[in-house]
mmCIF file of C-alpha atoms in Angstrom:
data_model
loop_
_atom_site.group_PDB
_atom_site.id
_atom_site.type_symbol
_atom_site.label_atom_id
_atom_site.label_comp_id
_atom_site.label_asym_id
_atom_site.label_seq_id
_atom_site.Cartn_x
_atom_site.Cartn_y
_atom_site.Cartn_z
ATOM 1 C CA MET A 27 0.487 17.686 9.291
ATOM 2 C CA LYS A 28 -1.736 14.159 9.321
ATOM 3 C CA LYS A 29 -1.523 11.113 10.581
ATOM 4 C CA LYS A 30 -3.556 7.556 9.916
ATOM 5 C CA VAL A 31 -4.356 6.027 13.188
ATOM 6 C CA LEU A 32 -6.390 2.550 13.708
ATOM 7 C CA LEU A 33 -8.366 0.997 16.658
ATOM 8 C CA MET A 34 -7.937 -2.343 16.735
ATOM 9 C CA GLY A 35 -9.570 -5.465 18.807
ATOM 10 C CA LYS A 36 -12.034 -7.739 19.590
ATOM 11 C CA SER A 37 -15.709 -5.913 19.757
ATOM 12 C CA GLY A 38 -16.660 -5.173 23.637
ATOM 13 C CA SER A 39 -12.696 -4.788 24.157
ATOM 14 C CA GLY A 40 -13.662 -0.131 24.478
ATOM 15 C CA LYS A 41 -11.974 0.856 21.365
ATOM 16 C CA THR A 42 -14.939 3.149 20.676
ATOM 17 C CA SER A 43 -15.419 4.068 24.131
ATOM 18 C CA MET A 44 -11.634 4.902 24.797
ATOM 19 C CA ARG A 45 -11.512 7.069 21.629
ATOM 20 C CA SER A 46 -15.235 8.766 22.767
ATOM 21 C CA ILE A 47 -13.753 9.607 26.368
ATOM 22 C CA ILE A 48 -10.075 10.866 24.736
ATOM 23 C CA PHE A 49 -11.003 12.591 21.214
ATOM 24 C CA ALA A 50 -14.926 13.830 21.825
ATOM 25 C CA ASN A 51 -14.740 14.710 25.789
ATOM 26 C CA TYR A 52 -17.379 12.249 27.048
ATOM 27 C CA ILE A 53 -17.810 10.651 30.204
ATOM 28 C CA ALA A 54 -16.993 7.259 31.038
ATOM 29 C CA ARG A 55 -20.114 6.732 32.521
ATOM 30 C CA ASP A 56 -21.582 7.996 28.902
ATOM 31 C CA THR A 57 -20.155 5.329 26.448
ATOM 32 C CA ARG A 58 -22.103 2.693 27.778
ATOM 33 C CA ARG A 59 -24.337 3.792 25.417
ATOM 34 C CA LEU A 60 -22.549 3.505 22.344
ATOM 35 C CA GLY A 61 -22.990 0.658 20.070
ATOM 36 C CA ALA A 62 -21.311 -1.619 18.726
ATOM 37 C CA THR A 63 -18.564 -0.214 15.584
ATOM 38 C CA ILE A 64 -20.431 -1.610 11.887
ATOM 39 C CA ASP A 65 -17.151 -2.536 9.500
ATOM 40 C CA VAL A 66 -15.091 0.957 10.203
ATOM 41 C CA GLU A 67 -15.721 4.359 11.823
ATOM 42 C CA HIS A 68 -13.830 7.517 10.703
ATOM 43 C CA SER A 69 -12.891 10.751 12.267
ATOM 44 C CA HIS A 70 -10.576 13.429 11.746
ATOM 45 C CA VAL A 71 -9.568 15.103 14.954
ATOM 46 C CA ARG A 72 -7.354 17.969 15.661
ATOM 47 C CA PHE A 73 -5.111 16.828 18.924
ATOM 48 C CA LEU A 74 -1.961 19.083 19.714
ATOM 49 C CA GLY A 75 -1.822 22.742 17.449
ATOM 50 C CA ASN A 76 -1.421 21.672 14.343
ATOM 51 C CA LEU A 77 -1.549 17.761 14.136
ATOM 52 C CA VAL A 78 -4.998 15.923 12.311
ATOM 53 C CA LEU A 79 -5.582 12.695 13.152
ATOM 54 C CA ASN A 80 -7.882 10.574 10.585
ATOM 55 C CA LEU A 81 -8.742 7.560 13.661
ATOM 56 C CA TRP A 82 -9.993 4.458 12.240
ATOM 57 C CA ASP A 83 -12.269 2.767 14.730
ATOM 58 C CA CYS A 84 -12.460 -1.064 13.042
ATOM 59 C CA GLY A 85 -15.140 -3.206 15.067
ATOM 60 C CA GLY A 86 -14.274 -5.975 16.265
ATOM 61 C CA GLN A 87 -16.360 -8.724 15.031
ATOM 62 C CA GLU A 88 -15.427 -11.728 14.058
ATOM 63 C CA ALA A 89 -15.947 -11.122 10.466
ATOM 64 C CA PHE A 90 -14.862 -7.849 10.531
ATOM 65 C CA MET A 91 -11.209 -8.558 11.067
ATOM 66 C CA GLU A 92 -11.115 -11.696 8.708
ATOM 67 C CA ASN A 93 -12.279 -8.576 6.084
ATOM 68 C CA TYR A 94 -9.495 -6.048 7.701
ATOM 69 C CA PHE A 95 -6.954 -9.134 6.732
ATOM 70 C CA ALA A 96 -8.407 -10.678 3.946
ATOM 71 C CA SER A 97 -9.935 -8.539 1.059
ATOM 72 C CA GLN A 98 -9.418 -4.736 2.245
ATOM 73 C CA ARG A 99 -6.117 -5.765 3.416
ATOM 74 C CA ASP A 100 -4.578 -2.630 0.967
ATOM 75 C CA ASN A 101 -6.539 -0.569 2.008
ATOM 76 C CA ILE A 102 -7.506 -0.704 6.212
ATOM 77 C CA PHE A 103 -2.886 -0.380 6.263
ATOM 78 C CA ARG A 104 -2.137 1.818 3.866
ATOM 79 C CA ASN A 105 -0.536 5.024 5.337
ATOM 80 C CA VAL A 106 -0.853 3.746 9.066
ATOM 81 C CA GLU A 107 1.400 5.360 10.994
ATOM 82 C CA VAL A 108 -0.040 4.504 14.592
ATOM 83 C CA LEU A 109 -1.953 0.526 15.340
ATOM 84 C CA ILE A 110 -3.154 0.658 18.976
ATOM 85 C CA TYR A 111 -4.930 -2.548 19.633
ATOM 86 C CA VAL A 112 -7.037 -2.652 22.547
ATOM 87 C CA PHE A 113 -8.032 -5.561 24.724
ATOM 88 C CA ASP A 114 -9.512 -6.031 27.905
ATOM 89 C CA VAL A 115 -7.436 -6.951 30.524
ATOM 90 C CA GLU A 116 -11.008 -8.733 32.729
ATOM 91 C CA SER A 117 -11.384 -10.759 28.939
ATOM 92 C CA ARG A 118 -12.068 -14.379 30.684
ATOM 93 C CA GLU A 119 -10.014 -14.707 27.252
ATOM 94 C CA LEU A 120 -7.556 -12.010 26.785
ATOM 95 C CA GLU A 121 -4.572 -14.484 25.840
ATOM 96 C CA LYS A 122 -7.193 -15.875 22.715
ATOM 97 C CA ASP A 123 -7.403 -11.503 22.163
ATOM 98 C CA MET A 124 -3.788 -10.535 22.226
#
């Protein structure tokens, strides 16, 4: 069984770090060296036996976010079964991030 999962949120919110810790066995401190995601990073991860997650880690820079909802809307959101929106609870702009 295959499921498409989108990870979305503002730049620096921790999407790639979360994905790396949960699915690639990173140690939290090692995620500091991860750079910003440019556009979208795709990966396939086997999870809980027969479940394959088609992970789309979407860059959170404003230009990318605008593009996802405009010209890439059909591609990004087609067949999505789970959308995880990540935000930094310590952000000074928390209300705008949500």
